[in-house]
PDB file of C-alpha atoms in Angstrom:
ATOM      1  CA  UNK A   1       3.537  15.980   7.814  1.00  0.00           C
ATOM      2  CA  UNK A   2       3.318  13.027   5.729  1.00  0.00           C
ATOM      3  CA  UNK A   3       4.586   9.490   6.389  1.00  0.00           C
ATOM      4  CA  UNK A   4       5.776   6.261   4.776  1.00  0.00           C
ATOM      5  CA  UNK A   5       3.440   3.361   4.810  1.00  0.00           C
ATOM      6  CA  UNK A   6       5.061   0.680   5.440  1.00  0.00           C
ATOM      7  CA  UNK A   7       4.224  -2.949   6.330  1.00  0.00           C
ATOM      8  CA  UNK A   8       3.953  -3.587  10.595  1.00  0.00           C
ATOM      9  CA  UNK A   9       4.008  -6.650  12.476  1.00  0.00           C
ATOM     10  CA  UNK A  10       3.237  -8.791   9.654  1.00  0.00           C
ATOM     11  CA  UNK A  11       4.265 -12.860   9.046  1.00  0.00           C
ATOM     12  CA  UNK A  12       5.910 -13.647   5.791  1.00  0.00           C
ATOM     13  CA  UNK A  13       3.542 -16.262   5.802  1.00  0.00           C
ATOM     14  CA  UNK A  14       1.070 -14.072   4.911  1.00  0.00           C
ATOM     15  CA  UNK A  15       1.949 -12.677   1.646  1.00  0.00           C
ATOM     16  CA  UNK A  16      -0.760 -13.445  -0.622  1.00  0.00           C
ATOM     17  CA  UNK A  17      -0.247 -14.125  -4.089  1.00  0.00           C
ATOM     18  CA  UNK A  18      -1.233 -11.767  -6.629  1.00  0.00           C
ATOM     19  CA  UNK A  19      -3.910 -14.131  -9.335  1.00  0.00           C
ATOM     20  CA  UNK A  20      -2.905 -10.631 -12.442  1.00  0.00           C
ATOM     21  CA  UNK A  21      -5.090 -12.591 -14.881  1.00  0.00           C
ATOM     22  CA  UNK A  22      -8.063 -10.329 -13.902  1.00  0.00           C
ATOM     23  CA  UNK A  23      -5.959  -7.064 -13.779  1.00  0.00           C
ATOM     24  CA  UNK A  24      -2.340  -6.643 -14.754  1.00  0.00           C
ATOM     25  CA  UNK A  25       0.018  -5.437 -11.889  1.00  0.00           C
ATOM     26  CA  UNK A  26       1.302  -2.863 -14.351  1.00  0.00           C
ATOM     27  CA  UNK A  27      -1.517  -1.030 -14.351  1.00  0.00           C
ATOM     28  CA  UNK A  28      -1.651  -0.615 -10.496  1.00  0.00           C
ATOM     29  CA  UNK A  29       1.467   1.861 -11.518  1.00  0.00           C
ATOM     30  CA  UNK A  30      -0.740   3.941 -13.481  1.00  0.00           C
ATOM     31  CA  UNK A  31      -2.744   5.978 -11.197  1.00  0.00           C
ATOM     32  CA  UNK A  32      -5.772   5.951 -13.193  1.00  0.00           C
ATOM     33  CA  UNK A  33      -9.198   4.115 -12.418  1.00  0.00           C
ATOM     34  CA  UNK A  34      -8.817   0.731 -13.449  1.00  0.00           C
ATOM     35  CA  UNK A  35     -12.413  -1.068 -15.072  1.00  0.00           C
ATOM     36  CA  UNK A  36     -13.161  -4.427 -14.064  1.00  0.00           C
ATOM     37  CA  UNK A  37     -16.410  -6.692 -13.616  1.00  0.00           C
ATOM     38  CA  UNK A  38     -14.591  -9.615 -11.526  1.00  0.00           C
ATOM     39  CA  UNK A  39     -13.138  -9.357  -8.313  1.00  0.00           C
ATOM     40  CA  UNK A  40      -9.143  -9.704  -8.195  1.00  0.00           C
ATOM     41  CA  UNK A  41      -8.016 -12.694  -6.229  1.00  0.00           C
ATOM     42  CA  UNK A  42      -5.449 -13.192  -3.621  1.00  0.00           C
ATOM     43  CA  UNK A  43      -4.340 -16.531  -2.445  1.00  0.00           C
ATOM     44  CA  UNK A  44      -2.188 -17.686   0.474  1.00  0.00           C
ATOM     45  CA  UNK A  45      -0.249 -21.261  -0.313  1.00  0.00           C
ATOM     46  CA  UNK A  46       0.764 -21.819   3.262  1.00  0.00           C
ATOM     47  CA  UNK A  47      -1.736 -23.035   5.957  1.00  0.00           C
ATOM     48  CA  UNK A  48      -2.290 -20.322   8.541  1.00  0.00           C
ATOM     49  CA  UNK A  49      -4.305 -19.589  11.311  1.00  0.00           C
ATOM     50  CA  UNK A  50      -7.364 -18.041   9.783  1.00  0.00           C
ATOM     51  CA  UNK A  51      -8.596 -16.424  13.227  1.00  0.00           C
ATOM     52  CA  UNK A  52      -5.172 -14.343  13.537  1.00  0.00           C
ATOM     53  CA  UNK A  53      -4.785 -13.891   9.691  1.00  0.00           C
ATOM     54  CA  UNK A  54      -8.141 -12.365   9.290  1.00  0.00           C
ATOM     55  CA  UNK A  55      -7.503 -10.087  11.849  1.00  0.00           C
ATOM     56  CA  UNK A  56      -5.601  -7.859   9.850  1.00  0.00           C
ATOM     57  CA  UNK A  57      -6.623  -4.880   8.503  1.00  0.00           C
ATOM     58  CA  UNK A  58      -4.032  -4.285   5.714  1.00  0.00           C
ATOM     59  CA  UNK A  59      -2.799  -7.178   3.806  1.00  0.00           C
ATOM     60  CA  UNK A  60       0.099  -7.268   1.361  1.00  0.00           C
ATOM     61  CA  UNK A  61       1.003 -10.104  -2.200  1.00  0.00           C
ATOM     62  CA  UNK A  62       3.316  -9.973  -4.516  1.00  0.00           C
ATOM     63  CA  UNK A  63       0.623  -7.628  -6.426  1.00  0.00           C
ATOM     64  CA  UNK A  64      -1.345  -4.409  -5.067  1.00  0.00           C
ATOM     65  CA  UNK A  65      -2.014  -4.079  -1.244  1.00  0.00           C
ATOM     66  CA  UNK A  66      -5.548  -4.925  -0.178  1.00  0.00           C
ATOM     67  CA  UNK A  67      -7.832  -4.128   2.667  1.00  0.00           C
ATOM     68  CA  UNK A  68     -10.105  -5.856   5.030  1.00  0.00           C
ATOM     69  CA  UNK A  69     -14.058  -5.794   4.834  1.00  0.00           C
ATOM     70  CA  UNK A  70     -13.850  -4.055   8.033  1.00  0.00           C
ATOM     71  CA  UNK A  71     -11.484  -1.433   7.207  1.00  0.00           C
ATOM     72  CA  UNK A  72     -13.265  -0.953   3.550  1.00  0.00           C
ATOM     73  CA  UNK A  73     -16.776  -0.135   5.218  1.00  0.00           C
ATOM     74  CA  UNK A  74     -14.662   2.616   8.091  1.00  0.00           C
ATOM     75  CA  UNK A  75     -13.339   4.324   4.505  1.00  0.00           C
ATOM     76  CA  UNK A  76     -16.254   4.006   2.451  1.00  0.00           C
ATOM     77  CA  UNK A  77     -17.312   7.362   3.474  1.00  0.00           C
ATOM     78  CA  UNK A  78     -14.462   8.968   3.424  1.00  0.00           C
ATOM     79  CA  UNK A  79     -14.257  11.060   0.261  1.00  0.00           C
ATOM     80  CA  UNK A  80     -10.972  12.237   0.469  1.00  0.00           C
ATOM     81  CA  UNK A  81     -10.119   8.589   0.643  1.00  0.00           C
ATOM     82  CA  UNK A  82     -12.282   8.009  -2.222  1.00  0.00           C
ATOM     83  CA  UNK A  83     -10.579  10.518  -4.038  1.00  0.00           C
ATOM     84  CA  UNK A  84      -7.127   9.513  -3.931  1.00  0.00           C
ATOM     85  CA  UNK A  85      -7.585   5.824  -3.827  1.00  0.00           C
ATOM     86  CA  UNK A  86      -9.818   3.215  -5.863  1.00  0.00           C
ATOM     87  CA  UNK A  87     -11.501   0.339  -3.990  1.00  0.00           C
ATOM     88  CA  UNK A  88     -11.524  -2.854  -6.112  1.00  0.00           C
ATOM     89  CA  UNK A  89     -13.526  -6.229  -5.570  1.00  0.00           C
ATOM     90  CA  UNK A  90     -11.091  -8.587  -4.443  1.00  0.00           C
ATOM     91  CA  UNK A  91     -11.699 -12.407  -3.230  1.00  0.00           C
ATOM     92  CA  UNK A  92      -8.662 -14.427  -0.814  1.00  0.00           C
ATOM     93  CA  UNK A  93      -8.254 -18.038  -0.594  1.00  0.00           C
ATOM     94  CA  UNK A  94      -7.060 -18.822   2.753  1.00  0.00           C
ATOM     95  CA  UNK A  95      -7.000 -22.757   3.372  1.00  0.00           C
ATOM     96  CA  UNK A  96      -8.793 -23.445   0.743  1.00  0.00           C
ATOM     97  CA  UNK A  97     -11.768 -21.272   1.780  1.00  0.00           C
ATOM     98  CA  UNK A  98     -12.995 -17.927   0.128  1.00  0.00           C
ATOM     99  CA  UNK A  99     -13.507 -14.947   1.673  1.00  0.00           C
ATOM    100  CA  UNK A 100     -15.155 -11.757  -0.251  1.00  0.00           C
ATOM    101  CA  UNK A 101     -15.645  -8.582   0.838  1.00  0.00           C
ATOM    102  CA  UNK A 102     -11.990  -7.494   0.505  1.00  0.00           C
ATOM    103  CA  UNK A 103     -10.841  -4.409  -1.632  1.00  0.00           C
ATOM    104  CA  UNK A 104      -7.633  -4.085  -3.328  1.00  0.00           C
ATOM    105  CA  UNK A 105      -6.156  -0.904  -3.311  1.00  0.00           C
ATOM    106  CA  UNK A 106      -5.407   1.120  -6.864  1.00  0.00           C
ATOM    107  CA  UNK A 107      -3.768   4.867  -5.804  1.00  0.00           C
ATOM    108  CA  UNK A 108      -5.218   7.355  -8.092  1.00  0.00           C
ATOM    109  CA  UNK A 109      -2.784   9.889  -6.768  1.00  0.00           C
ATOM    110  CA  UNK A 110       1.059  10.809  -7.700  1.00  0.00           C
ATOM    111  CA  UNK A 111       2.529  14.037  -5.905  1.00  0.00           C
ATOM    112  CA  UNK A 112       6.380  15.312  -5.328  1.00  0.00           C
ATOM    113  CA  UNK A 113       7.374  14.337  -1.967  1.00  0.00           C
ATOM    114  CA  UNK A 114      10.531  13.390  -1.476  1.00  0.00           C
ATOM    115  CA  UNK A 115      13.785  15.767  -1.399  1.00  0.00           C
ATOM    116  CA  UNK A 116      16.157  14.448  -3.820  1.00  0.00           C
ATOM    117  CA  UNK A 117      19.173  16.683  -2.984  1.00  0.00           C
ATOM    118  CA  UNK A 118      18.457  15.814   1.187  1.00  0.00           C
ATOM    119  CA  UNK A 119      17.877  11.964   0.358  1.00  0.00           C
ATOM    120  CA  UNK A 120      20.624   9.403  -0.261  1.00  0.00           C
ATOM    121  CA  UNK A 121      20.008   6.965  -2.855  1.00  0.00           C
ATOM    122  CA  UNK A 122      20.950   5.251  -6.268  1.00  0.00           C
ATOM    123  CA  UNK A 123      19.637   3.567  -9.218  1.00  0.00           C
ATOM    124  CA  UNK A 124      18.501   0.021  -8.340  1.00  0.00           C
ATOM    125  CA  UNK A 125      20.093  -0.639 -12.325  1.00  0.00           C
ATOM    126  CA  UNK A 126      23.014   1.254 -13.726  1.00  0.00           C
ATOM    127  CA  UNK A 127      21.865   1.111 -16.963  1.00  0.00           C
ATOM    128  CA  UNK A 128      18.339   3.230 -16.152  1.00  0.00           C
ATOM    129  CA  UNK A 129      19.612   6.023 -14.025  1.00  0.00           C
ATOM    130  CA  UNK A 130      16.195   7.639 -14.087  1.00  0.00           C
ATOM    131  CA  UNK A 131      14.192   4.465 -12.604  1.00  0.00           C
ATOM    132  CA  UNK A 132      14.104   2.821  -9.473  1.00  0.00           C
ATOM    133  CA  UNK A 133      15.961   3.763  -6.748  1.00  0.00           C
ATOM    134  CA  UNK A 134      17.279   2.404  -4.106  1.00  0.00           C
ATOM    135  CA  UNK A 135      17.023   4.694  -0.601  1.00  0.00           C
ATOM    136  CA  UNK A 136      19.791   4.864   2.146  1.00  0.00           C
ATOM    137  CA  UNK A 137      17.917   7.809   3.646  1.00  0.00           C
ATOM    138  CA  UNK A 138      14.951   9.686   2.214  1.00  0.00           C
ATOM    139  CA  UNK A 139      13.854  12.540   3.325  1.00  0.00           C
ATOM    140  CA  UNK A 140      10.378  14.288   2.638  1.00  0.00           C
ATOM    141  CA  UNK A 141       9.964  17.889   1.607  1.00  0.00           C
ATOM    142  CA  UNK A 142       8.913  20.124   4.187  1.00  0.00           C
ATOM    143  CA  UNK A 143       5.312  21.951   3.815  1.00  0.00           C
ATOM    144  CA  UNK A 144       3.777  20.112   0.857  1.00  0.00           C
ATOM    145  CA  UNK A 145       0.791  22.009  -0.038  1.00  0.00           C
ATOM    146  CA  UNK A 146      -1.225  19.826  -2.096  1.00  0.00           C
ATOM    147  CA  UNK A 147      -4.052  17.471   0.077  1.00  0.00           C
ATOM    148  CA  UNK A 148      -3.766  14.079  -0.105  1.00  0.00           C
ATOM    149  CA  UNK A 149      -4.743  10.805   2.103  1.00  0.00           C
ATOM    150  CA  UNK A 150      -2.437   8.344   0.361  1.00  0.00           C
ATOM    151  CA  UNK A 151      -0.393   8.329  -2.815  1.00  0.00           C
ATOM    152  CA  UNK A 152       2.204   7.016  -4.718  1.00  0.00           C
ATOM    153  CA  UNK A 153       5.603   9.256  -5.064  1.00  0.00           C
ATOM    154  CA  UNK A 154       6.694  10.848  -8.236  1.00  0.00           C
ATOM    155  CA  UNK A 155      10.114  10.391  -7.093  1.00  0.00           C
ATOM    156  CA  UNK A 156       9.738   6.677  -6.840  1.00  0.00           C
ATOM    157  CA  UNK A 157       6.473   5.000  -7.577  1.00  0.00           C
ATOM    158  CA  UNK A 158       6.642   2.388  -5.630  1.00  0.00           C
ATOM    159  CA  UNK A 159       6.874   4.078  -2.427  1.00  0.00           C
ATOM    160  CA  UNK A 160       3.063   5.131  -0.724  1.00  0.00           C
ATOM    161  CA  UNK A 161       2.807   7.986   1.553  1.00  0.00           C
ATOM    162  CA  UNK A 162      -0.053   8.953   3.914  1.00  0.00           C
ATOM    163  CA  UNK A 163      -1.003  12.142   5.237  1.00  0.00           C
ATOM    164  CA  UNK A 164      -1.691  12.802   8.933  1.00  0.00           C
ATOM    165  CA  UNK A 165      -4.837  12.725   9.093  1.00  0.00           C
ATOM    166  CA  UNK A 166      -5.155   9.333   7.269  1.00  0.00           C
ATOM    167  CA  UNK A 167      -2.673   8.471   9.750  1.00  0.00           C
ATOM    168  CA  UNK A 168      -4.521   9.551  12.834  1.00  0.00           C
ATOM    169  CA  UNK A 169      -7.847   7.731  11.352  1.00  0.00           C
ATOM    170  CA  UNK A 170      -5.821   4.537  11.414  1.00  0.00           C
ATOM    171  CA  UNK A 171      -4.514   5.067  14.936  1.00  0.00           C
ATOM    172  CA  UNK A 172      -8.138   5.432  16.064  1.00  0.00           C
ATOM    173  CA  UNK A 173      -9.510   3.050  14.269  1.00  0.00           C
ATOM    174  CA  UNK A 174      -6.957   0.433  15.507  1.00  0.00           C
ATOM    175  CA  UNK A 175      -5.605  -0.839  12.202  1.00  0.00           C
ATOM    176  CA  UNK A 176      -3.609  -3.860  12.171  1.00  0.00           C
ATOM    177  CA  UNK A 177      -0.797  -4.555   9.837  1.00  0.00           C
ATOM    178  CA  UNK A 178       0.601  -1.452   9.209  1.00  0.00           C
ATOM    179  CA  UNK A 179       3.764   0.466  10.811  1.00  0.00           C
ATOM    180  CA  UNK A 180       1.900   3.995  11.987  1.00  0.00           C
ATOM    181  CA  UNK A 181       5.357   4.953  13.666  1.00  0.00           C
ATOM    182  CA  UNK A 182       6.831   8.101  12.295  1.00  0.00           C
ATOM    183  CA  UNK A 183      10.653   6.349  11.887  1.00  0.00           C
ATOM    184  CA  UNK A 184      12.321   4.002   9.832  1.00  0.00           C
ATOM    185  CA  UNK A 185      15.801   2.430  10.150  1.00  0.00           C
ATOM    186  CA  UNK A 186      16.459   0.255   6.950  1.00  0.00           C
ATOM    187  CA  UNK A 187      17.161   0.913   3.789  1.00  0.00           C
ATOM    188  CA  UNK A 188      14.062   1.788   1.697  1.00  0.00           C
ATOM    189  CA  UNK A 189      13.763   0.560  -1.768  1.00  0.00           C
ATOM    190  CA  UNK A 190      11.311   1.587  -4.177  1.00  0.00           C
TER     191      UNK A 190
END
């Protein structure tokens, strides 16, 4: 079974934003390894509480998704992680203060998951039928055989999946910041 991963119990006040002078966000859509010697930074403009918004584990910006230092040393070792998902550098600025130790995420993998003819759905712009979509329902195939932890879907790019075990290592791991339910009631876009 594979699931969406979607955003949880997380503030709009803590959407970083994305600094893409390092790395452009276009290339976060490519799936390939991207090079870089800097770290990628992510700042917040609003003042927060840092104690609550460095609890987190996942973190989300107008860019790529990025991780904790906690949750980056848990997947570290995991090499079927490592094989679907690149771990980049990445520095926040949170009140002013910086904070390394965070990884950005780039996903290296792009597999066929959703069912087209099951899903409801159209093209976020009439002109490019082909493009974005915009999801009333979306339903995944049934028994995908290729082995995955997280990816990006052919069928829309800008939707991530997870598998179940990546899933399961996040529910026992006690992630905070993403939804690990198995539903979702609003219309999808990606």
């Amino acid at each position: 079974m594979i699931y969406e991963f979607m955003i949880g119990n997380y503030a709009n006040r803590y959407w970083f934003q994305y600094d893409s002078t390092v790395v452009d966000l276009y290339e976060f859509l490519q799936c390939k390894k991207i090079q870089t010697n800097k770290p990628l930074v992510f700042k917040l403009k609003d003042k927060v509480s840092e104690k609550r918004l460095l609890s987190y584990d996942f973190y989300f910006s107008d860019g790529p998704e990025f991780i904790s230092p906690r949750l980056a040393n848990l997947l570290s070792s995991n090499q079927d992680f490592l094989h679907d998902v690149q771990l980049i550098d990445a520095t926040i600025i949170v009140n002013g203060r910086s904070y390394s130790g965070y990884k950005a995420l780039n996903f290296l993998r792009l597999i066929s998951c959703i069912d087209m003819n099951k899903s409801e759905y159209i093209p976020l712009l009439e002109s490019y039928p082909d493009g974005p979509k915009e999801f009333y329902k979306m339903v995944f195939k049934e028994n995908i055989n290729e082995q995955f932890c997280m990816a990006r879907c052919e069928e829309s790019e800008g939707i991530i999946v997870i598998s179940e075990s990546l899933r399961q290592f996040f529910i026992e791991n006690k992630v905070k910041g993403i939804d690990l339910s198995t539903s979702c009631n609003q219309p999808i876009y990606g």
